[in-house]
Amino acid sequence: MKLMRETRCSSTRPASAARPVNTWAGDPTADRFEQFWTLQAVVEGAADPQTGYVCDVRELDVMLRDVVAPLLREYCGSADDLGAVAPALCRAFEAAVGACPVAATLCSITFVVSPFTRFEVHVKDGAMVRLTRSFEFSAAHRLYCDRLSDEENRRLFGKCSNPHGHGHNYVVEVTVCGTIDGARGTVVDLPAFDRAVQESVILPFDHKNLNIECPEFAELNPSVENIARVIFQRLVRVIERGELLNIRVWETPKTYADYGPNDASAG
Ligand code: NI
């Protein structure tokens, strides 16, 4: 089974010798004005029959705080562009494999750089790094099947079938996977990637009525599942570097849909 542990730490200063527990903000950022990094490790193993633990999460805290964070500070702590992150995370992942608790196998490490950008190294990806960027748009839609009566639509979709539509603030997480560009360190050309998302998804969808103004939804119900699929289809044509690995669309903080290459090949 898999276990995830998150540690928060300062981007510039190591944790104090006092070794606090893994608090809400992490040491020393809990009471200081510091840039705050979030690191996550996923490990896999069997739960011990007596303790019920795959491993002691305090050992994962030590691995993230004392092995991963110092390497990230060394290689990208003072960098002013994201190109330094992917190579640094690959180095840190290699070191973390050696420092992982013996009972567990390290599957991945995620470096949450900001609420809108995260990098991940997964053991199964080989030398590739995953990058996820978050974007937002607001749009109106109506869930409705024109072959059904108004009454049947109301029964099937409830208030989501209101004839005048309703709106959501959608959050789109775009994940790409790629090898590191030796010269620039990036897995994608970030300005080109952001431009592709902006031009192919955000501008056509933001502040629009999806049913009326987006051609894909003329016949297709704009459910969050179908919105994820349409965004994948739009982006897979225009992302120039890296493989488009997943589109996650959050319709509300309680609902998201994922769509990826396996879904596309399944039709
Ligand atoms: Ni809705």
PDB file of C-alpha atoms and ligand atoms in Angstrom:
ATOM      1  CA  MET A   1       0.000   0.000   0.000  1.00  0.00           C
ATOM      2  CA  LYS A   2       0.999   3.633  -0.424  1.00  0.00           C
ATOM      3  CA  LEU A   3       1.542   6.308   2.194  1.00  0.00           C
ATOM      4  CA  MET A   4       2.018  10.060   1.629  1.00  0.00           C
ATOM      5  CA  ARG A   5       3.776  12.427   4.036  1.00  0.00           C
ATOM      6  CA  GLU A   6       4.011  16.208   3.645  1.00  0.00           C
ATOM      7  CA  THR A   7       6.648  18.410   5.236  1.00  0.00           C
ATOM      8  CA  ARG A   8       6.778  22.200   5.139  1.00  0.00           C
ATOM      9  CA  CYS A   9      10.061  24.009   5.492  1.00  0.00           C
ATOM     10  CA  SER A  10      11.873  27.258   4.864  1.00  0.00           C
ATOM     11  CA  SER A  11      13.343  27.854   1.405  1.00  0.00           C
ATOM     12  CA  THR A  12      16.455  29.393   2.934  1.00  0.00           C
ATOM     13  CA  ARG A  13      17.069  28.077   6.429  1.00  0.00           C
ATOM     14  CA  PRO A  14      17.267  24.552   7.801  1.00  0.00           C
ATOM     15  CA  ALA A  15      15.078  23.405  10.653  1.00  0.00           C
ATOM     16  CA  SER A  16      16.334  24.282  14.121  1.00  0.00           C
ATOM     17  CA  ALA A  17      18.329  21.779  16.131  1.00  0.00           C
ATOM     18  CA  ALA A  18      15.424  21.577  18.552  1.00  0.00           C
ATOM     19  CA  ARG A  19      13.736  19.267  15.999  1.00  0.00           C
ATOM     20  CA  PRO A  20      10.139  20.323  16.330  1.00  0.00           C
ATOM     21  CA  VAL A  21       7.347  18.052  15.232  1.00  0.00           C
ATOM     22  CA  ASN A  22       6.036  18.539  11.704  1.00  0.00           C
ATOM     23  CA  THR A  23       3.774  21.458  12.625  1.00  0.00           C
ATOM     24  CA  TRP A  24       1.179  23.191  10.467  1.00  0.00           C
ATOM     25  CA  ALA A  25       3.735  25.547   8.904  1.00  0.00           C
ATOM     26  CA  GLY A  26       6.976  23.663   9.530  1.00  0.00           C
ATOM     27  CA  ASP A  27      10.062  24.916  11.280  1.00  0.00           C
ATOM     28  CA  PRO A  28      11.295  27.670  11.112  1.00  0.00           C
ATOM     29  CA  THR A  29       8.460  29.151   9.034  1.00  0.00           C
ATOM     30  CA  ALA A  30       5.831  28.728  11.749  1.00  0.00           C
ATOM     31  CA  ASP A  31       6.704  32.033  13.415  1.00  0.00           C
ATOM     32  CA  ARG A  32       8.984  33.721  10.893  1.00  0.00           C
ATOM     33  CA  PHE A  33       8.512  35.627   7.659  1.00  0.00           C
ATOM     34  CA  GLU A  34      10.014  33.118   5.248  1.00  0.00           C
ATOM     35  CA  GLN A  35       9.321  31.648   1.864  1.00  0.00           C
ATOM     36  CA  PHE A  36       7.561  28.400   2.607  1.00  0.00           C
ATOM     37  CA  TRP A  37       8.212  25.189   0.664  1.00  0.00           C
ATOM     38  CA  THR A  38       6.001  22.107   0.690  1.00  0.00           C
ATOM     39  CA  LEU A  39       7.531  18.686   0.039  1.00  0.00           C
ATOM     40  CA  GLN A  40       5.628  15.422  -0.246  1.00  0.00           C
ATOM     41  CA  ALA A  41       6.929  11.865  -0.320  1.00  0.00           C
ATOM     42  CA  VAL A  42       4.897   8.843  -1.355  1.00  0.00           C
ATOM     43  CA  VAL A  43       6.217   5.465  -0.234  1.00  0.00           C
ATOM     44  CA  GLU A  44       4.946   1.963  -0.828  1.00  0.00           C
ATOM     45  CA  GLY A  45       5.188  -1.094   1.397  1.00  0.00           C
ATOM     46  CA  ALA A  46       3.237  -3.508   3.538  1.00  0.00           C
ATOM     47  CA  ALA A  47       1.732  -2.275   6.798  1.00  0.00           C
ATOM     48  CA  ASP A  48       3.484  -3.900   9.766  1.00  0.00           C
ATOM     49  CA  PRO A  49       1.022  -6.342  11.417  1.00  0.00           C
ATOM     50  CA  GLN A  50       1.806  -5.032  14.893  1.00  0.00           C
ATOM     51  CA  THR A  51       2.138  -1.249  14.415  1.00  0.00           C
ATOM     52  CA  GLY A  52      -0.026  -0.919  11.338  1.00  0.00           C
ATOM     53  CA  TYR A  53       2.708   1.337   9.883  1.00  0.00           C
ATOM     54  CA  VAL A  54       4.255   1.139   6.410  1.00  0.00           C
ATOM     55  CA  CYS A  55       6.990   3.208   8.055  1.00  0.00           C
ATOM     56  CA  ASP A  56       7.293   5.818  10.777  1.00  0.00           C
ATOM     57  CA  VAL A  57       6.332   9.139   9.138  1.00  0.00           C
ATOM     58  CA  ARG A  58       8.901  10.885  11.349  1.00  0.00           C
ATOM     59  CA  GLU A  59      11.564   9.103   9.287  1.00  0.00           C
ATOM     60  CA  LEU A  60       9.986  10.569   6.143  1.00  0.00           C
ATOM     61  CA  ASP A  61      10.073  14.020   7.765  1.00  0.00           C
ATOM     62  CA  VAL A  62      13.805  13.589   8.383  1.00  0.00           C
ATOM     63  CA  MET A  63      14.349  12.393   4.810  1.00  0.00           C
ATOM     64  CA  LEU A  64      12.491  15.391   3.359  1.00  0.00           C
ATOM     65  CA  ARG A  65      13.890  17.965   5.788  1.00  0.00           C
ATOM     66  CA  ASP A  66      17.509  16.778   6.045  1.00  0.00           C
ATOM     67  CA  VAL A  67      18.166  15.200   2.631  1.00  0.00           C
ATOM     68  CA  VAL A  68      15.762  16.647   0.066  1.00  0.00           C
ATOM     69  CA  ALA A  69      15.365  20.233   1.318  1.00  0.00           C
ATOM     70  CA  PRO A  70      19.145  20.968   1.633  1.00  0.00           C
ATOM     71  CA  LEU A  71      19.756  19.803  -1.948  1.00  0.00           C
ATOM     72  CA  LEU A  72      16.873  21.925  -3.210  1.00  0.00           C
ATOM     73  CA  ARG A  73      18.230  24.908  -1.279  1.00  0.00           C
ATOM     74  CA  GLU A  74      21.706  24.298  -2.706  1.00  0.00           C
ATOM     75  CA  TYR A  75      20.658  23.933  -6.341  1.00  0.00           C
ATOM     76  CA  CYS A  76      17.636  26.200  -6.652  1.00  0.00           C
ATOM     77  CA  GLY A  77      17.249  28.148  -3.389  1.00  0.00           C
ATOM     78  CA  SER A  78      18.594  31.331  -4.933  1.00  0.00           C
ATOM     79  CA  ALA A  79      17.466  30.677  -8.516  1.00  0.00           C
ATOM     80  CA  ASP A  80      15.189  33.248 -10.048  1.00  0.00           C
ATOM     81  CA  ASP A  81      13.585  30.996 -12.627  1.00  0.00           C
ATOM     82  CA  LEU A  82      11.880  27.621 -12.469  1.00  0.00           C
ATOM     83  CA  GLY A  83      14.458  26.030 -14.800  1.00  0.00           C
ATOM     84  CA  ALA A  84      16.597  25.156 -11.774  1.00  0.00           C
ATOM     85  CA  VAL A  85      13.880  23.124 -10.083  1.00  0.00           C
ATOM     86  CA  ALA A  86      13.571  19.960 -12.189  1.00  0.00           C
ATOM     87  CA  PRO A  87      17.318  19.064 -12.216  1.00  0.00           C
ATOM     88  CA  ALA A  88      17.556  19.835  -8.481  1.00  0.00           C
ATOM     89  CA  LEU A  89      14.540  17.649  -7.721  1.00  0.00           C
ATOM     90  CA  CYS A  90      16.053  14.751  -9.719  1.00  0.00           C
ATOM     91  CA  ARG A  91      19.266  14.992  -7.662  1.00  0.00           C
ATOM     92  CA  ALA A  92      17.259  15.197  -4.443  1.00  0.00           C
ATOM     93  CA  PHE A  93      15.148  12.192  -5.439  1.00  0.00           C
ATOM     94  CA  GLU A  94      18.272  10.050  -6.009  1.00  0.00           C
ATOM     95  CA  ALA A  95      19.574  11.023  -2.572  1.00  0.00           C
ATOM     96  CA  ALA A  96      16.173  10.374  -0.998  1.00  0.00           C
ATOM     97  CA  VAL A  97      16.043   6.830  -2.414  1.00  0.00           C
ATOM     98  CA  GLY A  98      19.143   6.043  -0.345  1.00  0.00           C
ATOM     99  CA  ALA A  99      17.692   7.727   2.748  1.00  0.00           C
ATOM    100  CA  CYS A 100      14.239   6.168   2.560  1.00  0.00           C
ATOM    101  CA  PRO A 101      13.145   4.083   5.588  1.00  0.00           C
ATOM    102  CA  VAL A 102      14.149   0.465   4.920  1.00  0.00           C
ATOM    103  CA  ALA A 103      10.632  -0.902   5.226  1.00  0.00           C
ATOM    104  CA  ALA A 104       9.311   1.302   2.424  1.00  0.00           C
ATOM    105  CA  THR A 105      10.041   1.972  -1.245  1.00  0.00           C
ATOM    106  CA  LEU A 106      10.076   5.579  -2.392  1.00  0.00           C
ATOM    107  CA  CYS A 107       7.559   6.085  -5.214  1.00  0.00           C
ATOM    108  CA  SER A 108       7.636   9.852  -5.723  1.00  0.00           C
ATOM    109  CA  ILE A 109       8.604  13.224  -4.358  1.00  0.00           C
ATOM    110  CA  THR A 110       6.549  16.324  -5.044  1.00  0.00           C
ATOM    111  CA  PHE A 111       7.888  19.849  -4.671  1.00  0.00           C
ATOM    112  CA  VAL A 112       5.037  22.342  -4.347  1.00  0.00           C
ATOM    113  CA  VAL A 113       6.675  25.575  -5.440  1.00  0.00           C
ATOM    114  CA  SER A 114       3.510  27.679  -5.157  1.00  0.00           C
ATOM    115  CA  PRO A 115      -0.240  27.022  -5.007  1.00  0.00           C
ATOM    116  CA  PHE A 116      -0.129  27.091  -8.817  1.00  0.00           C
ATOM    117  CA  THR A 117       2.990  25.069  -9.701  1.00  0.00           C
ATOM    118  CA  ARG A 118       4.351  21.751  -8.566  1.00  0.00           C
ATOM    119  CA  PHE A 119       7.082  19.419  -9.799  1.00  0.00           C
ATOM    120  CA  GLU A 120       7.094  15.652  -9.205  1.00  0.00           C
ATOM    121  CA  VAL A 121       9.634  12.905  -9.734  1.00  0.00           C
ATOM    122  CA  HIS A 122       8.136   9.409  -9.901  1.00  0.00           C
ATOM    123  CA  VAL A 123      10.299   6.310  -9.837  1.00  0.00           C
ATOM    124  CA  LYS A 124       8.254   4.791 -12.663  1.00  0.00           C
ATOM    125  CA  ASP A 125       8.874   7.794 -14.946  1.00  0.00           C
ATOM    126  CA  GLY A 126      12.636   7.135 -15.223  1.00  0.00           C
ATOM    127  CA  ALA A 127      14.461  10.368 -15.999  1.00  0.00           C
ATOM    128  CA  MET A 128      11.295  12.356 -16.615  1.00  0.00           C
ATOM    129  CA  VAL A 129       9.817  15.036 -14.391  1.00  0.00           C
ATOM    130  CA  ARG A 130       6.152  15.987 -14.046  1.00  0.00           C
ATOM    131  CA  LEU A 131       5.081  19.610 -13.966  1.00  0.00           C
ATOM    132  CA  THR A 132       1.591  20.711 -12.953  1.00  0.00           C
ATOM    133  CA  ARG A 133       0.340  24.273 -13.400  1.00  0.00           C
ATOM    134  CA  SER A 134      -3.051  25.521 -12.198  1.00  0.00           C
ATOM    135  CA  PHE A 135      -5.220  27.914 -14.164  1.00  0.00           C
ATOM    136  CA  GLU A 136      -8.691  29.376 -13.582  1.00  0.00           C
ATOM    137  CA  PHE A 137     -11.665  30.412 -15.635  1.00  0.00           C
ATOM    138  CA  SER A 138     -15.253  31.338 -14.860  1.00  0.00           C
ATOM    139  CA  ALA A 139     -18.014  30.135 -17.145  1.00  0.00           C
ATOM    140  CA  ALA A 140     -21.727  29.426 -17.364  1.00  0.00           C
ATOM    141  CA  HIS A 141     -23.236  26.143 -18.435  1.00  0.00           C
ATOM    142  CA  ARG A 142     -26.477  24.193 -18.465  1.00  0.00           C
ATOM    143  CA  LEU A 143     -26.709  20.420 -18.185  1.00  0.00           C
ATOM    144  CA  TYR A 144     -29.429  19.357 -20.572  1.00  0.00           C
ATOM    145  CA  CYS A 145     -30.258  16.565 -23.044  1.00  0.00           C
ATOM    146  CA  ASP A 146     -32.421  17.845 -25.862  1.00  0.00           C
ATOM    147  CA  ARG A 147     -33.879  14.391 -26.496  1.00  0.00           C
ATOM    148  CA  LEU A 148     -35.441  14.455 -23.023  1.00  0.00           C
ATOM    149  CA  SER A 149     -38.393  16.502 -21.803  1.00  0.00           C
ATOM    150  CA  ASP A 150     -37.889  19.480 -19.483  1.00  0.00           C
ATOM    151  CA  GLU A 151     -39.332  17.356 -16.679  1.00  0.00           C
ATOM    152  CA  GLU A 152     -36.911  14.476 -17.375  1.00  0.00           C
ATOM    153  CA  ASN A 153     -34.002  16.916 -17.546  1.00  0.00           C
ATOM    154  CA  ARG A 154     -35.014  18.400 -14.212  1.00  0.00           C
ATOM    155  CA  ARG A 155     -35.174  14.925 -12.704  1.00  0.00           C
ATOM    156  CA  LEU A 156     -31.777  13.935 -14.137  1.00  0.00           C
ATOM    157  CA  PHE A 157     -29.785  17.133 -13.589  1.00  0.00           C
ATOM    158  CA  GLY A 158     -31.723  18.959 -10.849  1.00  0.00           C
ATOM    159  CA  LYS A 159     -30.886  22.637 -10.511  1.00  0.00           C
ATOM    160  CA  CYS A 160     -27.977  22.179 -12.954  1.00  0.00           C
ATOM    161  CA  SER A 161     -30.634  22.079 -15.692  1.00  0.00           C
ATOM    162  CA  ASN A 162     -31.923  25.594 -14.956  1.00  0.00           C
ATOM    163  CA  PRO A 163     -32.868  26.923 -18.443  1.00  0.00           C
ATOM    164  CA  HIS A 164     -30.972  30.165 -17.848  1.00  0.00           C
ATOM    165  CA  GLY A 165     -27.756  28.379 -16.874  1.00  0.00           C
ATOM    166  CA  HIS A 166     -25.534  28.876 -13.855  1.00  0.00           C
ATOM    167  CA  GLY A 167     -21.844  29.525 -13.298  1.00  0.00           C
ATOM    168  CA  HIS A 168     -18.724  28.001 -11.790  1.00  0.00           C
ATOM    169  CA  ASN A 169     -15.201  29.167 -11.065  1.00  0.00           C
ATOM    170  CA  TYR A 170     -13.318  26.297 -12.688  1.00  0.00           C
ATOM    171  CA  VAL A 171      -9.747  25.390 -11.753  1.00  0.00           C
ATOM    172  CA  VAL A 172      -7.742  23.493 -14.368  1.00  0.00           C
ATOM    173  CA  GLU A 173      -4.596  21.592 -13.398  1.00  0.00           C
ATOM    174  CA  VAL A 174      -2.496  20.723 -16.447  1.00  0.00           C
ATOM    175  CA  THR A 175       0.164  18.030 -15.904  1.00  0.00           C
ATOM    176  CA  VAL A 176       2.929  17.402 -18.425  1.00  0.00           C
ATOM    177  CA  CYS A 177       5.788  14.958 -18.193  1.00  0.00           C
ATOM    178  CA  GLY A 178       9.121  15.375 -19.938  1.00  0.00           C
ATOM    179  CA  THR A 179      12.850  14.999 -19.863  1.00  0.00           C
ATOM    180  CA  ILE A 180      14.972  17.876 -18.688  1.00  0.00           C
ATOM    181  CA  ASP A 181      16.222  20.253 -21.350  1.00  0.00           C
ATOM    182  CA  GLY A 182      19.989  20.255 -20.712  1.00  0.00           C
ATOM    183  CA  ALA A 183      20.477  23.917 -21.517  1.00  0.00           C
ATOM    184  CA  ARG A 184      17.529  25.420 -19.689  1.00  0.00           C
ATOM    185  CA  GLY A 185      16.666  22.730 -17.152  1.00  0.00           C
ATOM    186  CA  THR A 186      12.962  22.917 -17.883  1.00  0.00           C
ATOM    187  CA  VAL A 187      10.646  20.053 -18.850  1.00  0.00           C
ATOM    188  CA  VAL A 188       8.594  22.414 -20.998  1.00  0.00           C
ATOM    189  CA  ASP A 189       9.123  25.837 -22.483  1.00  0.00           C
ATOM    190  CA  LEU A 190       7.142  27.588 -19.736  1.00  0.00           C
ATOM    191  CA  PRO A 191       6.197  30.806 -21.567  1.00  0.00           C
ATOM    192  CA  ALA A 192       5.077  28.734 -24.597  1.00  0.00           C
ATOM    193  CA  PHE A 193       3.199  26.305 -22.321  1.00  0.00           C
ATOM    194  CA  ASP A 194       1.388  29.108 -20.484  1.00  0.00           C
ATOM    195  CA  ARG A 195       0.579  30.785 -23.794  1.00  0.00           C
ATOM    196  CA  ALA A 196      -0.827  27.528 -25.215  1.00  0.00           C
ATOM    197  CA  VAL A 197      -3.140  27.082 -22.210  1.00  0.00           C
ATOM    198  CA  GLN A 198      -4.143  30.725 -22.285  1.00  0.00           C
ATOM    199  CA  GLU A 199      -4.951  30.733 -26.009  1.00  0.00           C
ATOM    200  CA  SER A 200      -6.500  27.265 -26.290  1.00  0.00           C
ATOM    201  CA  VAL A 201      -8.492  27.099 -23.063  1.00  0.00           C
ATOM    202  CA  ILE A 202      -8.648  30.191 -20.892  1.00  0.00           C
ATOM    203  CA  LEU A 203      -9.485  32.828 -23.508  1.00  0.00           C
ATOM    204  CA  PRO A 204     -12.089  30.666 -25.334  1.00  0.00           C
ATOM    205  CA  PHE A 205     -13.791  29.542 -22.082  1.00  0.00           C
ATOM    206  CA  ASP A 206     -13.425  32.390 -19.595  1.00  0.00           C
ATOM    207  CA  HIS A 207     -16.597  34.421 -19.009  1.00  0.00           C
ATOM    208  CA  LYS A 208     -18.395  32.437 -21.697  1.00  0.00           C
ATOM    209  CA  ASN A 209     -21.550  30.389 -21.838  1.00  0.00           C
ATOM    210  CA  LEU A 210     -20.038  27.012 -22.680  1.00  0.00           C
ATOM    211  CA  ASN A 211     -23.213  25.603 -24.271  1.00  0.00           C
ATOM    212  CA  ILE A 212     -23.588  28.533 -26.643  1.00  0.00           C
ATOM    213  CA  GLU A 213     -20.104  29.918 -27.236  1.00  0.00           C
ATOM    214  CA  CYS A 214     -17.860  26.821 -27.345  1.00  0.00           C
ATOM    215  CA  PRO A 215     -18.407  24.690 -30.462  1.00  0.00           C
ATOM    216  CA  GLU A 216     -17.521  21.389 -28.727  1.00  0.00           C
ATOM    217  CA  PHE A 217     -20.516  21.804 -26.432  1.00  0.00           C
ATOM    218  CA  ALA A 218     -23.082  22.500 -29.123  1.00  0.00           C
ATOM    219  CA  GLU A 219     -24.049  18.807 -28.953  1.00  0.00           C
ATOM    220  CA  LEU A 220     -22.019  17.656 -25.933  1.00  0.00           C
ATOM    221  CA  ASN A 221     -23.244  18.219 -22.374  1.00  0.00           C
ATOM    222  CA  PRO A 222     -20.701  20.498 -20.621  1.00  0.00           C
ATOM    223  CA  SER A 223     -20.336  18.290 -17.541  1.00  0.00           C
ATOM    224  CA  VAL A 224     -17.054  18.582 -15.667  1.00  0.00           C
ATOM    225  CA  GLU A 225     -16.072  15.216 -17.182  1.00  0.00           C
ATOM    226  CA  ASN A 226     -16.644  16.493 -20.719  1.00  0.00           C
ATOM    227  CA  ILE A 227     -14.925  19.807 -19.971  1.00  0.00           C
ATOM    228  CA  ALA A 228     -11.805  17.869 -18.877  1.00  0.00           C
ATOM    229  CA  ARG A 229     -11.975  15.798 -22.073  1.00  0.00           C
ATOM    230  CA  VAL A 230     -12.364  18.832 -24.343  1.00  0.00           C
ATOM    231  CA  ILE A 231      -9.489  20.651 -22.625  1.00  0.00           C
ATOM    232  CA  PHE A 232      -7.273  17.573 -23.083  1.00  0.00           C
ATOM    233  CA  GLN A 233      -8.204  17.365 -26.777  1.00  0.00           C
ATOM    234  CA  ARG A 234      -7.463  21.054 -27.271  1.00  0.00           C
ATOM    235  CA  LEU A 235      -4.126  21.005 -25.430  1.00  0.00           C
ATOM    236  CA  VAL A 236      -2.753  17.732 -26.773  1.00  0.00           C
ATOM    237  CA  ARG A 237      -2.629  19.392 -30.202  1.00  0.00           C
ATOM    238  CA  VAL A 238      -0.671  22.443 -29.074  1.00  0.00           C
ATOM    239  CA  ILE A 239       1.701  21.395 -26.255  1.00  0.00           C
ATOM    240  CA  GLU A 240       5.061  21.382 -28.014  1.00  0.00           C
ATOM    241  CA  ARG A 241       7.413  19.782 -25.458  1.00  0.00           C
ATOM    242  CA  GLY A 242       6.618  17.011 -23.008  1.00  0.00           C
ATOM    243  CA  GLU A 243       3.703  14.575 -22.897  1.00  0.00           C
ATOM    244  CA  LEU A 244       0.327  15.844 -21.750  1.00  0.00           C
ATOM    245  CA  LEU A 245      -0.252  13.477 -18.832  1.00  0.00           C
ATOM    246  CA  ASN A 246      -3.448  14.666 -17.183  1.00  0.00           C
ATOM    247  CA  ILE A 247      -6.106  17.343 -17.133  1.00  0.00           C
ATOM    248  CA  ARG A 248      -7.855  17.814 -13.810  1.00  0.00           C
ATOM    249  CA  VAL A 249     -10.843  20.157 -13.765  1.00  0.00           C
ATOM    250  CA  TRP A 250     -12.272  21.244 -10.453  1.00  0.00           C
ATOM    251  CA  GLU A 251     -15.878  22.362 -10.881  1.00  0.00           C
ATOM    252  CA  THR A 252     -16.240  23.098  -7.175  1.00  0.00           C
ATOM    253  CA  PRO A 253     -13.906  22.390  -4.232  1.00  0.00           C
ATOM    254  CA  LYS A 254     -15.886  19.162  -3.848  1.00  0.00           C
ATOM    255  CA  THR A 255     -15.807  17.871  -7.435  1.00  0.00           C
ATOM    256  CA  TYR A 256     -13.064  17.258  -9.982  1.00  0.00           C
ATOM    257  CA  ALA A 257     -12.668  15.114 -13.109  1.00  0.00           C
ATOM    258  CA  ASP A 258      -9.398  13.730 -14.511  1.00  0.00           C
ATOM    259  CA  TYR A 259      -8.759  12.961 -18.182  1.00  0.00           C
ATOM    260  CA  GLY A 260      -5.499  11.607 -19.613  1.00  0.00           C
ATOM    261  CA  PRO A 261      -3.938   9.715 -22.527  1.00  0.00           C
ATOM    262  CA  ASN A 262      -5.378   6.376 -21.398  1.00  0.00           C
ATOM    263  CA  ASP A 263      -8.881   7.842 -21.522  1.00  0.00           C
ATOM    264  CA  ALA A 264      -8.161   9.305 -24.956  1.00  0.00           C
ATOM    265  CA  SER A 265      -6.949   5.982 -26.347  1.00  0.00           C
ATOM    266  CA  ALA A 266      -9.987   4.230 -24.838  1.00  0.00           C
ATOM    267  CA  GLY A 267     -12.126   6.618 -26.878  1.00  0.00           C
TER     268      GLY A 267
HETATM  269 NI    NI B   1     -22.858  23.266 -12.899  1.00  0.00          NI
END
